[in-house]
């Protein structure tokens, strides 16, 4: 019996497809997410909107918080480690977290490197803004990719930007010769071996979710229309007026993204969405996606 | 002959790909009306609670249960096995409740303990298998046959028109379990047309 193999890690990510992964900060919120039909929850101290508002250094959640959430639900529990923070990742692995998000939402810990994810039995998901970034994370052993978007804004434009860029770059690979692939890899900072895989399959070799700014059922449907396998919803649910109804609606929208009639039904009367932030209102140095 | 794959959530694409590789016409099923004309349906891996809520949202849950009771062949993997089971020992809901086994959701515990192993299957020999937070079969009804075991634990079971695996044959590239289901569908079809 072999555990922690790449097939076990990437295969597990395949099981999330078509689903919604929700940020939660308490056991009660985790139960609401599970009841609404989330495929997993992300256990956090603070949702991204609060991290953005409060500032300071954002770190891995307290293990007490993570254990409470693990005890509350039967679905997988994910948690975030700071970019490059090997020790936080080891702690999360020891806690039996089902997936680690090496996340730009927390304050980065290593200015040079991401975590060497091949060294872990627990699978990792990492954010990307384009193909180069996705390919580098996959080369480091990420078993799942998500767009970075701009977390905590309730504004979907950055997630759309990242997915559009990724799609465009994957399409460009199709006609490239071996030599062109090497040059292109250099241009976008992508390892050529990973680009070869992506060229062959016409898509990323791992599951790709949308994240960062998704606040409504329509946002979730939009990201699925662009080709994302599923969505992460961070602040969008528990910063809204009626989290239970909104969570259920986003779950249905993620599956039936191409059924406008049903989208209209589930979008009706959900109450206030989270307050949003225009990206132009955020100073460049405070954008999480550049981490 | 067309085989459907329940496509509300989970590793739908992997099952569609195996069926296509085996030369079977396959299509995703998200809504009740899409059940019409199918010889069989595959219930993929995924999160059983999420899948069930999505099936209830459109009436697919009831429609699929009725179709199975009326003879539609079904093959569930991992979460798909949980959906088919008569009883879930550690969860308050029963899902489709059509396969006479009791299962425990996620006997593995945390994902770091998910694993790959070889399964001994009747007539098929050793099968490579991927177990991801897999269900455990705790009771087997008199009409159910255990076709595959890991140690002494049943991991592949059959009951007339129903087949269920607690692992993911769709992730290994070994198509023998799917071939077994397709055989069942072909037999079912020729019987219907006789």
Tab-separated table of N, CA, C and O in Angstrom, chain A residues 158-259:
chain	number	residue	atom	x	y	z
A	158	UNK	N	-10.329	40.105	-11.454
A	158	UNK	CA	-8.965	39.568	-11.486
A	158	UNK	C	-8.952	38.055	-11.730
A	158	UNK	O	-8.077	37.543	-12.418
A	159	UNK	N	-9.929	37.343	-11.171
A	159	UNK	CA	-10.026	35.898	-11.439
A	159	UNK	C	-10.292	35.671	-12.922
A	159	UNK	O	-9.711	34.779	-13.541
A	160	UNK	N	-11.155	36.507	-13.506
A	160	UNK	CA	-11.442	36.409	-14.941
A	160	UNK	C	-10.174	36.696	-15.739
A	160	UNK	O	-9.822	35.978	-16.669
A	161	UNK	N	-9.466	37.757	-15.345
A	161	UNK	CA	-8.221	38.107	-16.034
A	161	UNK	C	-7.267	36.897	-16.036
A	161	UNK	O	-6.702	36.531	-17.059
A	162	UNK	N	-7.105	36.275	-14.861
A	162	UNK	CA	-6.123	35.191	-14.750
A	162	UNK	C	-6.549	33.967	-15.562
A	162	UNK	O	-5.724	33.306	-16.184
A	163	UNK	N	-7.831	33.685	-15.565
A	163	UNK	CA	-8.318	32.528	-16.321
A	163	UNK	C	-8.241	32.788	-17.826
A	163	UNK	O	-7.855	31.907	-18.593
A	164	UNK	N	-8.581	34.013	-18.233
A	164	UNK	CA	-8.485	34.364	-19.661
A	164	UNK	C	-7.042	34.247	-20.154
A	164	UNK	O	-6.777	33.724	-21.230
A	165	UNK	N	-6.110	34.782	-19.348
A	165	UNK	CA	-4.695	34.725	-19.716
A	165	UNK	C	-4.237	33.279	-19.857
A	165	UNK	O	-3.570	32.899	-20.820
A	166	UNK	N	-4.613	32.471	-18.871
A	166	UNK	CA	-4.221	31.061	-18.842
A	166	UNK	C	-4.754	30.341	-20.084
A	166	UNK	O	-4.013	29.651	-20.789
A	167	UNK	N	-6.034	30.545	-20.394
A	167	UNK	CA	-6.647	29.903	-21.558
A	167	UNK	C	-5.939	30.320	-22.840
A	167	UNK	O	-5.652	29.506	-23.709
A	168	UNK	N	-5.673	31.630	-22.939
A	168	UNK	CA	-5.040	32.164	-24.134
A	168	UNK	C	-3.657	31.544	-24.318
A	168	UNK	O	-3.275	31.123	-25.412
A	169	UNK	N	-2.906	31.464	-23.230
A	169	UNK	CA	-1.546	30.921	-23.322
A	169	UNK	C	-1.556	29.427	-23.630
A	169	UNK	O	-0.697	28.946	-24.364
A	170	UNK	N	-2.523	28.702	-23.083
A	170	UNK	CA	-2.609	27.262	-23.385
A	170	UNK	C	-2.935	27.057	-24.867
A	170	UNK	O	-2.363	26.196	-25.521
A	171	UNK	N	-3.833	27.902	-25.394
A	171	UNK	CA	-4.161	27.817	-26.821
A	171	UNK	C	-2.939	28.076	-27.699
A	171	UNK	O	-2.741	27.437	-28.714
A	172	UNK	N	-2.114	29.029	-27.268
A	172	UNK	CA	-0.925	29.361	-28.072
A	172	UNK	C	0.060	28.196	-28.153
A	172	UNK	O	0.806	28.070	-29.122
A	173	UNK	N	0.074	27.348	-27.125
A	173	UNK	CA	1.003	26.204	-27.123
A	173	UNK	C	0.712	25.246	-28.270
A	173	UNK	O	1.616	24.586	-28.794
A	174	UNK	N	-0.551	25.165	-28.680
A	174	UNK	CA	-1.004	24.120	-29.606
A	174	UNK	C	-0.154	24.017	-30.864
A	174	UNK	O	0.216	22.929	-31.277
A	175	UNK	N	0.181	25.158	-31.457
A	175	UNK	CA	0.897	25.082	-32.730
A	175	UNK	C	2.414	25.109	-32.612
A	175	UNK	O	3.105	25.191	-33.619
A	176	UNK	N	2.949	25.079	-31.395
A	176	UNK	CA	4.391	25.320	-31.239
A	176	UNK	C	5.246	24.081	-31.489
A	176	UNK	O	4.888	22.979	-31.085
A	177	UNK	N	6.392	24.287	-32.126
A	177	UNK	CA	7.385	23.220	-32.293
A	177	UNK	C	8.175	23.095	-30.989
A	177	UNK	O	8.050	23.941	-30.096
A	178	UNK	N	9.001	22.066	-30.895
A	178	UNK	CA	9.824	21.855	-29.697
A	178	UNK	C	10.691	23.060	-29.377
A	178	UNK	O	10.784	23.489	-28.224
A	179	UNK	N	11.311	23.641	-30.421
A	179	UNK	CA	12.203	24.784	-30.205
A	179	UNK	C	11.420	26.003	-29.732
A	179	UNK	O	11.856	26.747	-28.848
A	180	UNK	N	10.243	26.198	-30.329
A	180	UNK	CA	9.402	27.332	-29.922
A	180	UNK	C	8.957	27.190	-28.472
A	180	UNK	O	8.862	28.163	-27.726
A	181	UNK	N	8.690	25.946	-28.081
A	181	UNK	CA	8.258	25.679	-26.707
A	181	UNK	C	9.347	26.078	-25.707
A	181	UNK	O	9.068	26.649	-24.658
A	182	UNK	N	10.594	25.803	-26.061
A	182	UNK	CA	11.719	26.160	-25.188
A	182	UNK	C	11.803	27.682	-25.040
A	182	UNK	O	11.917	28.205	-23.925
A	183	UNK	N	11.693	28.409	-26.166
A	183	UNK	CA	11.748	29.881	-26.102
A	183	UNK	C	10.579	30.431	-25.302
A	183	UNK	O	10.733	31.348	-24.495
A	184	UNK	N	9.406	29.859	-25.558
A	184	UNK	CA	8.207	30.354	-24.866
A	184	UNK	C	8.307	30.086	-23.356
A	184	UNK	O	7.940	30.936	-22.540
A	185	UNK	N	8.853	28.910	-23.028
A	185	UNK	CA	9.069	28.571	-21.616
A	185	UNK	C	9.967	29.603	-20.944
A	185	UNK	O	9.711	30.032	-19.819
A	186	UNK	N	10.995	30.029	-21.676
A	186	UNK	CA	11.925	31.028	-21.132
A	186	UNK	C	11.191	32.359	-20.945
A	186	UNK	O	11.320	33.014	-19.922
A	187	UNK	N	10.385	32.703	-21.954
A	187	UNK	CA	9.670	33.982	-21.930
A	187	UNK	C	8.706	34.073	-20.738
A	187	UNK	O	8.624	35.106	-20.071
A	188	UNK	N	7.983	33.011	-20.453
A	188	UNK	CA	6.972	33.084	-19.385
A	188	UNK	C	7.453	32.447	-18.087
A	188	UNK	O	6.701	32.346	-17.120
A	189	UNK	N	8.709	32.006	-18.062
A	189	UNK	CA	9.270	31.435	-16.830
A	189	UNK	C	8.673	30.093	-16.477
A	189	UNK	O	8.397	29.801	-15.316
A	190	UNK	N	8.446	29.257	-17.510
A	190	UNK	CA	7.828	27.955	-17.266
A	190	UNK	C	8.780	26.828	-17.634
A	190	UNK	O	9.430	26.889	-18.672
A	191	UNK	N	8.883	25.797	-16.794
A	191	UNK	CA	9.709	24.636	-17.136
A	191	UNK	C	9.151	23.948	-18.389
A	191	UNK	O	7.947	23.722	-18.489
A	192	UNK	N	10.028	23.621	-19.330
A	192	UNK	CA	9.579	23.114	-20.618
A	192	UNK	C	8.898	21.741	-20.496
A	192	UNK	O	7.962	21.434	-21.237
A	193	UNK	N	9.315	20.931	-19.521
A	193	UNK	CA	8.713	19.590	-19.341
A	193	UNK	C	7.218	19.727	-19.018
A	193	UNK	O	6.395	18.952	-19.479
A	194	UNK	N	6.905	20.720	-18.176
A	194	UNK	CA	5.496	20.925	-17.809
A	194	UNK	C	4.726	21.465	-19.017
A	194	UNK	O	3.598	21.046	-19.284
A	195	UNK	N	5.360	22.368	-19.776
A	195	UNK	CA	4.694	22.910	-20.972
A	195	UNK	C	4.388	21.806	-21.980
A	195	UNK	O	3.347	21.817	-22.634
A	196	UNK	N	5.314	20.843	-22.109
A	196	UNK	CA	5.089	19.719	-23.032
A	196	UNK	C	3.833	18.940	-22.645
A	196	UNK	O	3.020	18.584	-23.490
A	197	UNK	N	3.699	18.703	-21.333
A	197	UNK	CA	2.514	17.993	-20.823
A	197	UNK	C	1.239	18.763	-21.146
A	197	UNK	O	0.235	18.204	-21.574
A	198	UNK	N	1.287	20.085	-20.921
A	198	UNK	CA	0.110	20.932	-21.139
A	198	UNK	C	-0.225	20.984	-22.635
A	198	UNK	O	-1.386	20.929	-23.026
A	199	UNK	N	0.819	21.047	-23.464
A	199	UNK	CA	0.610	21.057	-24.913
A	199	UNK	C	-0.073	19.765	-25.365
A	199	UNK	O	-1.035	19.787	-26.128
A	200	UNK	N	0.423	18.654	-24.828
A	200	UNK	CA	-0.109	17.337	-25.186
A	200	UNK	C	-1.588	17.217	-24.812
A	200	UNK	O	-2.403	16.720	-25.574
A	201	UNK	N	-1.935	17.674	-23.593
A	201	UNK	CA	-3.299	17.486	-23.091
A	201	UNK	C	-4.240	18.635	-23.481
A	201	UNK	O	-5.449	18.513	-23.340
A	202	UNK	N	-3.676	19.754	-23.922
A	202	UNK	CA	-4.505	20.908	-24.256
A	202	UNK	C	-5.134	21.565	-23.044
A	202	UNK	O	-6.086	22.341	-23.169
A	203	UNK	N	-4.637	21.238	-21.872
A	203	UNK	CA	-5.142	21.819	-20.618
A	203	UNK	C	-4.089	21.583	-19.533
A	203	UNK	O	-3.113	20.857	-19.767
A	204	UNK	N	-4.277	22.167	-18.367
A	204	UNK	CA	-3.342	21.894	-17.275
A	204	UNK	C	-3.455	20.418	-16.907
A	204	UNK	O	-4.538	19.840	-16.976
A	205	UNK	N	-2.362	19.789	-16.480
A	205	UNK	CA	-2.421	18.366	-16.132
A	205	UNK	C	-3.047	18.116	-14.745
A	205	UNK	O	-3.169	16.973	-14.338
A	206	UNK	N	-3.419	19.172	-14.059
A	206	UNK	CA	-4.089	19.029	-12.756
A	206	UNK	C	-5.386	19.843	-12.773
A	206	UNK	O	-5.595	20.677	-13.655
A	207	UNK	N	-6.221	19.582	-11.777
A	207	UNK	CA	-7.494	20.297	-11.657
A	207	UNK	C	-7.241	21.791	-11.457
A	207	UNK	O	-6.297	22.178	-10.776
A	208	UNK	N	-8.079	22.625	-12.074
A	208	UNK	CA	-7.910	24.078	-11.997
A	208	UNK	C	-9.210	24.742	-11.546
A	208	UNK	O	-10.207	24.697	-12.247
A	209	UNK	N	-9.191	25.333	-10.354
A	209	UNK	CA	-10.367	26.016	-9.813
A	209	UNK	C	-10.216	27.531	-9.960
A	209	UNK	O	-9.119	28.025	-10.195
A	210	UNK	N	-11.332	28.229	-9.790
A	210	UNK	CA	-11.306	29.684	-9.747
A	210	UNK	C	-11.293	30.119	-8.289
A	210	UNK	O	-11.913	29.472	-7.448
A	211	UNK	N	-10.598	31.209	-8.001
A	211	UNK	CA	-10.614	31.768	-6.650
A	211	UNK	C	-10.313	33.255	-6.726
A	211	UNK	O	-9.705	33.718	-7.685
A	212	UNK	N	-10.752	33.981	-5.696
A	212	UNK	CA	-10.406	35.390	-5.576
A	212	UNK	C	-11.465	36.317	-6.124
A	212	UNK	O	-11.434	36.686	-7.296
A	213	UNK	N	-12.439	36.693	-5.293
A	213	UNK	CA	-13.421	37.707	-5.690
A	213	UNK	C	-14.777	37.168	-6.072
A	213	UNK	O	-15.643	37.928	-6.514
A	214	UNK	N	-14.994	35.846	-5.924
A	214	UNK	CA	-16.289	35.272	-6.315
A	214	UNK	C	-17.313	35.512	-5.208
A	214	UNK	O	-17.105	35.110	-4.058
A	215	UNK	N	-18.414	36.207	-5.546
A	215	UNK	CA	-19.369	36.616	-4.508
A	215	UNK	C	-20.807	36.238	-4.805
A	215	UNK	O	-21.660	36.313	-3.924
A	216	UNK	N	-21.112	35.847	-6.036
A	216	UNK	CA	-22.505	35.559	-6.405
A	216	UNK	C	-22.579	34.242	-7.182
A	216	UNK	O	-21.567	33.768	-7.710
A	217	UNK	N	-23.807	33.667	-7.283
A	217	UNK	CA	-23.969	32.476	-8.129
A	217	UNK	C	-23.525	32.758	-9.562
A	217	UNK	O	-22.898	31.914	-10.205
A	218	UNK	N	-23.830	33.961	-10.055
A	218	UNK	CA	-23.437	34.307	-11.431
A	218	UNK	C	-21.919	34.342	-11.583
A	218	UNK	O	-21.379	33.929	-12.615
A	219	UNK	N	-21.208	34.819	-10.549
A	219	UNK	CA	-19.737	34.809	-10.602
A	219	UNK	C	-19.221	33.374	-10.745
A	219	UNK	O	-18.309	33.100	-11.538
A	220	UNK	N	-19.793	32.463	-9.956
A	220	UNK	CA	-19.366	31.059	-10.011
A	220	UNK	C	-19.633	30.493	-11.400
A	220	UNK	O	-18.783	29.824	-11.989
A	221	UNK	N	-20.825	30.797	-11.946
A	221	UNK	CA	-21.185	30.291	-13.277
A	221	UNK	C	-20.237	30.856	-14.337
A	221	UNK	O	-19.785	30.137	-15.229
A	222	UNK	N	-19.900	32.146	-14.212
A	222	UNK	CA	-18.986	32.781	-15.164
A	222	UNK	C	-17.638	32.048	-15.193
A	222	UNK	O	-17.107	31.741	-16.263
A	223	UNK	N	-17.100	31.754	-14.011
A	223	UNK	CA	-15.792	31.103	-13.953
A	223	UNK	C	-15.845	29.694	-14.533
A	223	UNK	O	-14.893	29.231	-15.154
A	224	UNK	N	-16.988	29.026	-14.370
A	224	UNK	CA	-17.154	27.695	-14.980
A	224	UNK	C	-17.264	27.817	-16.501
A	224	UNK	O	-16.726	26.994	-17.227
A	225	UNK	N	-17.951	28.868	-16.968
A	225	UNK	CA	-18.061	29.073	-18.419
A	225	UNK	C	-16.686	29.284	-19.035
A	225	UNK	O	-16.444	28.921	-20.178
A	226	UNK	N	-15.776	29.887	-18.273
A	226	UNK	CA	-14.421	30.136	-18.781
A	226	UNK	C	-13.555	28.882	-18.705
A	226	UNK	O	-12.397	28.903	-19.110
A	227	UNK	N	-14.096	27.802	-18.141
A	227	UNK	CA	-13.362	26.531	-18.150
A	227	UNK	C	-12.795	26.084	-16.815
A	227	UNK	O	-12.114	25.063	-16.753
A	228	UNK	N	-13.049	26.826	-15.739
A	228	UNK	CA	-12.589	26.381	-14.422
A	228	UNK	C	-13.353	25.122	-14.023
A	228	UNK	O	-14.520	24.968	-14.344
A	229	UNK	N	-12.671	24.218	-13.288
A	229	UNK	CA	-13.296	22.953	-12.879
A	229	UNK	C	-14.225	23.120	-11.684
A	229	UNK	O	-15.018	22.235	-11.383
A	230	UNK	N	-14.107	24.224	-10.961
A	230	UNK	CA	-14.924	24.463	-9.778
A	230	UNK	C	-14.498	25.783	-9.183
A	230	UNK	O	-13.676	26.493	-9.787
A	231	UNK	N	-15.048	26.150	-8.019
A	231	UNK	CA	-14.702	27.459	-7.453
A	231	UNK	C	-14.430	27.399	-5.944
A	231	UNK	O	-15.004	26.586	-5.226
A	232	UNK	N	-13.541	28.271	-5.525
A	232	UNK	CA	-13.356	28.585	-4.100
A	232	UNK	C	-14.146	29.859	-3.825
A	232	UNK	O	-14.057	30.813	-4.606
A	233	UNK	N	-14.910	29.875	-2.734
A	233	UNK	CA	-15.542	31.122	-2.326
A	233	UNK	C	-15.013	31.473	-0.945
A	233	UNK	O	-15.161	30.703	0.008
A	234	UNK	N	-14.359	32.605	-0.853
A	234	UNK	CA	-13.728	33.018	0.390
A	234	UNK	C	-14.689	33.811	1.229
A	234	UNK	O	-15.560	33.265	1.900
A	235	UNK	N	-14.550	35.134	1.156
A	235	UNK	CA	-15.375	36.010	1.976
A	235	UNK	C	-16.812	36.073	1.476
A	235	UNK	O	-17.707	36.490	2.208
A	236	UNK	N	-17.025	35.678	0.233
A	236	UNK	CA	-18.291	35.881	-0.469
A	236	UNK	C	-19.505	35.297	0.225
A	236	UNK	O	-20.610	35.812	0.075
A	237	UNK	N	-19.336	34.236	0.980
A	237	UNK	CA	-20.489	33.618	1.626
A	237	UNK	C	-20.748	34.204	3.014
A	237	UNK	O	-21.817	34.753	3.278
A	238	UNK	N	-19.762	34.116	3.887
A	238	UNK	CA	-20.039	34.505	5.277
A	238	UNK	C	-19.940	36.015	5.524
A	238	UNK	O	-20.183	36.480	6.627
A	239	UNK	N	-19.620	36.789	4.500
A	239	UNK	CA	-19.701	38.253	4.589
A	239	UNK	C	-20.973	38.760	3.903
A	239	UNK	O	-21.126	39.958	3.686
A	240	UNK	N	-21.865	37.844	3.522
A	240	UNK	CA	-23.112	38.265	2.871
A	240	UNK	C	-24.244	38.231	3.890
A	240	UNK	O	-24.087	37.716	5.004
A	241	UNK	N	-25.406	38.763	3.482
A	241	UNK	CA	-26.528	38.908	4.413
A	241	UNK	C	-27.127	37.554	4.816
A	241	UNK	O	-27.550	37.374	5.958
A	242	UNK	N	-27.166	36.594	3.893
A	242	UNK	CA	-27.813	35.306	4.170
A	242	UNK	C	-26.911	34.157	3.683
A	242	UNK	O	-27.135	33.596	2.605
A	243	UNK	N	-25.886	33.824	4.492
A	243	UNK	CA	-24.882	32.844	4.058
A	243	UNK	C	-25.469	31.491	3.643
A	243	UNK	O	-25.020	30.913	2.655
A	244	UNK	N	-26.498	30.996	4.370
A	244	UNK	CA	-27.016	29.666	4.056
A	244	UNK	C	-27.594	29.616	2.653
A	244	UNK	O	-27.282	28.720	1.871
A	245	UNK	N	-28.443	30.591	2.347
A	245	UNK	CA	-29.086	30.603	1.028
A	245	UNK	C	-28.067	30.866	-0.080
A	245	UNK	O	-28.115	30.269	-1.143
A	246	UNK	N	-27.156	31.792	0.196
A	246	UNK	CA	-26.163	32.124	-0.832
A	246	UNK	C	-25.255	30.918	-1.107
A	246	UNK	O	-24.936	30.613	-2.250
A	247	UNK	N	-24.869	30.212	-0.050
A	247	UNK	CA	-23.992	29.046	-0.221
A	247	UNK	C	-24.676	27.991	-1.094
A	247	UNK	O	-24.083	27.463	-2.040
A	248	UNK	N	-25.948	27.715	-0.781
A	248	UNK	CA	-26.699	26.724	-1.576
A	248	UNK	C	-26.819	27.170	-3.026
A	248	UNK	O	-26.677	26.374	-3.956
A	249	UNK	N	-27.089	28.448	-3.217
A	249	UNK	CA	-27.277	28.977	-4.572
A	249	UNK	C	-25.981	28.872	-5.379
A	249	UNK	O	-26.000	28.524	-6.562
A	250	UNK	N	-24.856	29.158	-4.735
A	250	UNK	CA	-23.571	29.091	-5.456
A	250	UNK	C	-23.249	27.644	-5.826
A	250	UNK	O	-22.734	27.364	-6.915
A	251	UNK	N	-23.593	26.697	-4.955
A	251	UNK	CA	-23.367	25.271	-5.249
A	251	UNK	C	-24.162	24.855	-6.486
A	251	UNK	O	-23.626	24.220	-7.406
A	252	UNK	N	-25.429	25.224	-6.543
A	252	UNK	CA	-26.265	24.868	-7.706
A	252	UNK	C	-25.734	25.556	-8.967
A	252	UNK	O	-25.640	24.951	-10.042
A	253	UNK	N	-25.341	26.827	-8.828
A	253	UNK	CA	-24.859	27.592	-9.986
A	253	UNK	C	-23.573	27.001	-10.560
A	253	UNK	O	-23.348	27.031	-11.769
A	254	UNK	N	-22.738	26.450	-9.691
A	254	UNK	CA	-21.463	25.898	-10.128
A	254	UNK	C	-21.696	24.664	-11.012
A	254	UNK	O	-20.998	24.467	-12.012
A	255	UNK	N	-22.694	23.861	-10.681
A	255	UNK	CA	-23.007	22.663	-11.477
A	255	UNK	C	-23.803	23.016	-12.730
A	255	UNK	O	-23.537	22.506	-13.813
A	256	UNK	N	-24.803	23.907	-12.579
A	256	UNK	CA	-25.704	24.215	-13.698
A	256	UNK	C	-25.356	25.562	-14.320
A	256	UNK	O	-26.239	26.358	-14.628
A	257	UNK	N	-24.060	25.812	-14.519
A	257	UNK	CA	-23.586	27.106	-15.001
A	257	UNK	C	-24.098	27.448	-16.394
A	257	UNK	O	-24.110	28.604	-16.787
A	258	UNK	N	-24.517	26.425	-17.146
A	258	UNK	CA	-24.977	26.692	-18.512
A	258	UNK	C	-26.497	26.631	-18.632
A	258	UNK	O	-27.035	26.450	-19.715
A	259	UNK	N	-27.196	26.789	-17.500
A	259	UNK	CA	-28.658	26.747	-17.495
A	259	UNK	C	-29.182	28.079	-16.938
A	259	UNK	O	-29.421	28.220	-15.737
